[in-house]
Amino acid sequence: MALHDRVRLSDDGRWVTGLVEPSGHHVLRMLWTPTADHTQLAHRIARVKTEIATAGLLSEWRGRHVAIDLPPAVQPQPLLALMAQEVDAGRASWEWADAEPFAG
């Protein structure tokens, strides 16, 4: 699911059971691998946070994990390049949240 998607909820309203209308937004998620060097990890995360802010994007963080909202027609190349460097160096994994169809 992405920001502004319209979804169908279960009868009790607790669970998303389907996608009614996609918003056109995409979600890019990234998770850094655990490391004993917390200073370097903090530096790498700070660089990504700076690129997210520079691109004017919304994000949600939880520890080493970030979910980034990409509105329609937005292509933040510097951010994507930085994230690719982290992944290519084996320091993180990433995925597009809408890579597979929604399943209830």
Tab-separated table of C-alpha atoms in Angstrom:
chain	number	residue	atom	x	y	z
A	1	MET	CA	0.000	0.000	0.000
A	2	ALA	CA	1.097	3.542	-0.615
A	3	LEU	CA	0.142	6.984	0.613
A	4	HIS	CA	-3.381	7.999	-0.452
A	5	ASP	CA	-4.325	4.510	-1.709
A	6	ARG	CA	-8.005	3.737	-1.145
A	7	VAL	CA	-8.414	0.357	0.538
A	8	ARG	CA	-11.189	-1.988	1.620
A	9	LEU	CA	-11.312	-2.928	5.312
A	10	SER	CA	-12.556	-6.046	7.057
A	11	ASP	CA	-16.045	-5.906	8.576
A	12	ASP	CA	-14.599	-5.019	11.970
A	13	GLY	CA	-12.360	-2.329	10.410
A	14	ARG	CA	-9.157	-3.867	11.755
A	15	TRP	CA	-7.581	-5.288	8.597
A	16	VAL	CA	-6.990	-4.152	5.053
A	17	THR	CA	-8.567	-6.728	2.776
A	18	GLY	CA	-7.991	-5.191	-0.632
A	19	LEU	CA	-6.952	-2.264	-2.749
A	20	VAL	CA	-9.884	-0.251	-4.111
A	21	GLU	CA	-8.009	2.479	-5.961
A	22	PRO	CA	-4.243	3.037	-6.151
A	23	SER	CA	-3.047	6.594	-5.625
A	24	GLY	CA	-0.175	6.431	-8.078
A	25	HIS	CA	2.323	6.794	-5.226
A	26	HIS	CA	5.011	4.173	-4.720
A	27	VAL	CA	6.803	3.072	-1.574
A	28	LEU	CA	10.507	2.314	-1.506
A	29	ARG	CA	11.700	0.451	1.577
A	30	MET	CA	15.262	0.008	2.758
A	31	LEU	CA	16.779	-1.941	5.660
A	32	TRP	CA	20.407	-1.573	6.699
A	33	THR	CA	22.216	-4.728	7.798
A	34	PRO	CA	23.257	-4.918	11.455
A	35	THR	CA	26.776	-3.747	12.182
A	36	ALA	CA	29.005	-3.286	15.207
A	37	ASP	CA	30.128	0.103	13.848
A	38	HIS	CA	27.204	2.223	15.000
A	39	THR	CA	28.970	5.474	14.125
A	40	GLN	CA	29.318	4.503	10.452
A	41	LEU	CA	25.742	3.239	10.342
A	42	ALA	CA	24.470	6.503	11.817
A	43	HIS	CA	26.499	8.437	9.221
A	44	ARG	CA	25.077	6.396	6.313
A	45	ILE	CA	21.524	6.764	7.621
A	46	ALA	CA	22.037	10.521	8.047
A	47	ARG	CA	23.140	10.809	4.407
A	48	VAL	CA	19.947	9.096	3.236
A	49	LYS	CA	17.838	11.290	5.538
A	50	THR	CA	19.484	14.355	4.019
A	51	GLU	CA	18.717	13.165	0.468
A	52	ILE	CA	15.103	12.431	1.419
A	53	ALA	CA	14.745	15.946	2.849
A	54	THR	CA	16.485	17.525	-0.153
A	55	ALA	CA	14.060	15.740	-2.489
A	56	GLY	CA	11.115	16.935	-0.360
A	57	LEU	CA	9.843	13.404	0.212
A	58	LEU	CA	7.931	11.929	3.112
A	59	SER	CA	9.410	8.988	4.986
A	60	GLU	CA	8.774	6.810	7.990
A	61	TRP	CA	11.642	5.444	10.068
A	62	ARG	CA	11.954	2.629	12.545
A	63	GLY	CA	15.519	1.967	13.594
A	64	ARG	CA	17.451	0.710	10.542
A	65	HIS	CA	14.316	0.586	8.369
A	66	VAL	CA	12.865	3.387	6.240
A	67	ALA	CA	9.783	3.571	4.018
A	68	ILE	CA	9.847	6.439	1.511
A	69	ASP	CA	6.810	7.838	-0.306
A	70	LEU	CA	7.437	8.537	-3.988
A	71	PRO	CA	4.598	10.593	-5.502
A	72	PRO	CA	3.692	10.110	-9.176
A	73	ALA	CA	6.328	11.351	-11.651
A	74	VAL	CA	8.951	11.927	-8.930
A	75	GLN	CA	12.346	10.408	-9.679
A	76	PRO	CA	14.840	11.435	-6.980
A	77	GLN	CA	17.976	10.242	-8.766
A	78	PRO	CA	20.544	11.335	-6.113
A	79	LEU	CA	18.594	9.475	-3.409
A	80	LEU	CA	18.212	6.364	-5.562
A	81	ALA	CA	21.916	6.429	-6.433
A	82	LEU	CA	22.898	6.713	-2.760
A	83	MET	CA	20.594	3.866	-1.803
A	84	ALA	CA	21.972	1.740	-4.644
A	85	GLN	CA	25.497	2.318	-3.302
A	86	GLU	CA	24.442	1.006	0.105
A	87	VAL	CA	22.830	-2.066	-1.447
A	88	ASP	CA	25.743	-2.728	-3.844
A	89	ALA	CA	28.185	-2.544	-0.913
A	90	GLY	CA	26.152	-5.180	0.952
A	91	ARG	CA	25.220	-2.761	3.722
A	92	ALA	CA	21.467	-2.714	3.022
A	93	SER	CA	18.568	-4.305	1.186
A	94	TRP	CA	15.740	-2.500	-0.573
A	95	GLU	CA	12.443	-3.254	-2.266
A	96	TRP	CA	9.549	-1.564	-3.966
A	97	ALA	CA	6.445	-2.130	-1.867
A	98	ASP	CA	4.201	-2.647	-4.895
A	99	ALA	CA	6.350	-5.254	-6.611
A	100	GLU	CA	3.619	-7.879	-6.233
A	101	PRO	CA	-0.164	-7.610	-6.449
A	102	PHE	CA	-2.032	-6.919	-3.221
A	103	ALA	CA	-3.122	-10.098	-1.451
A	104	GLY	CA	-5.643	-10.077	1.401
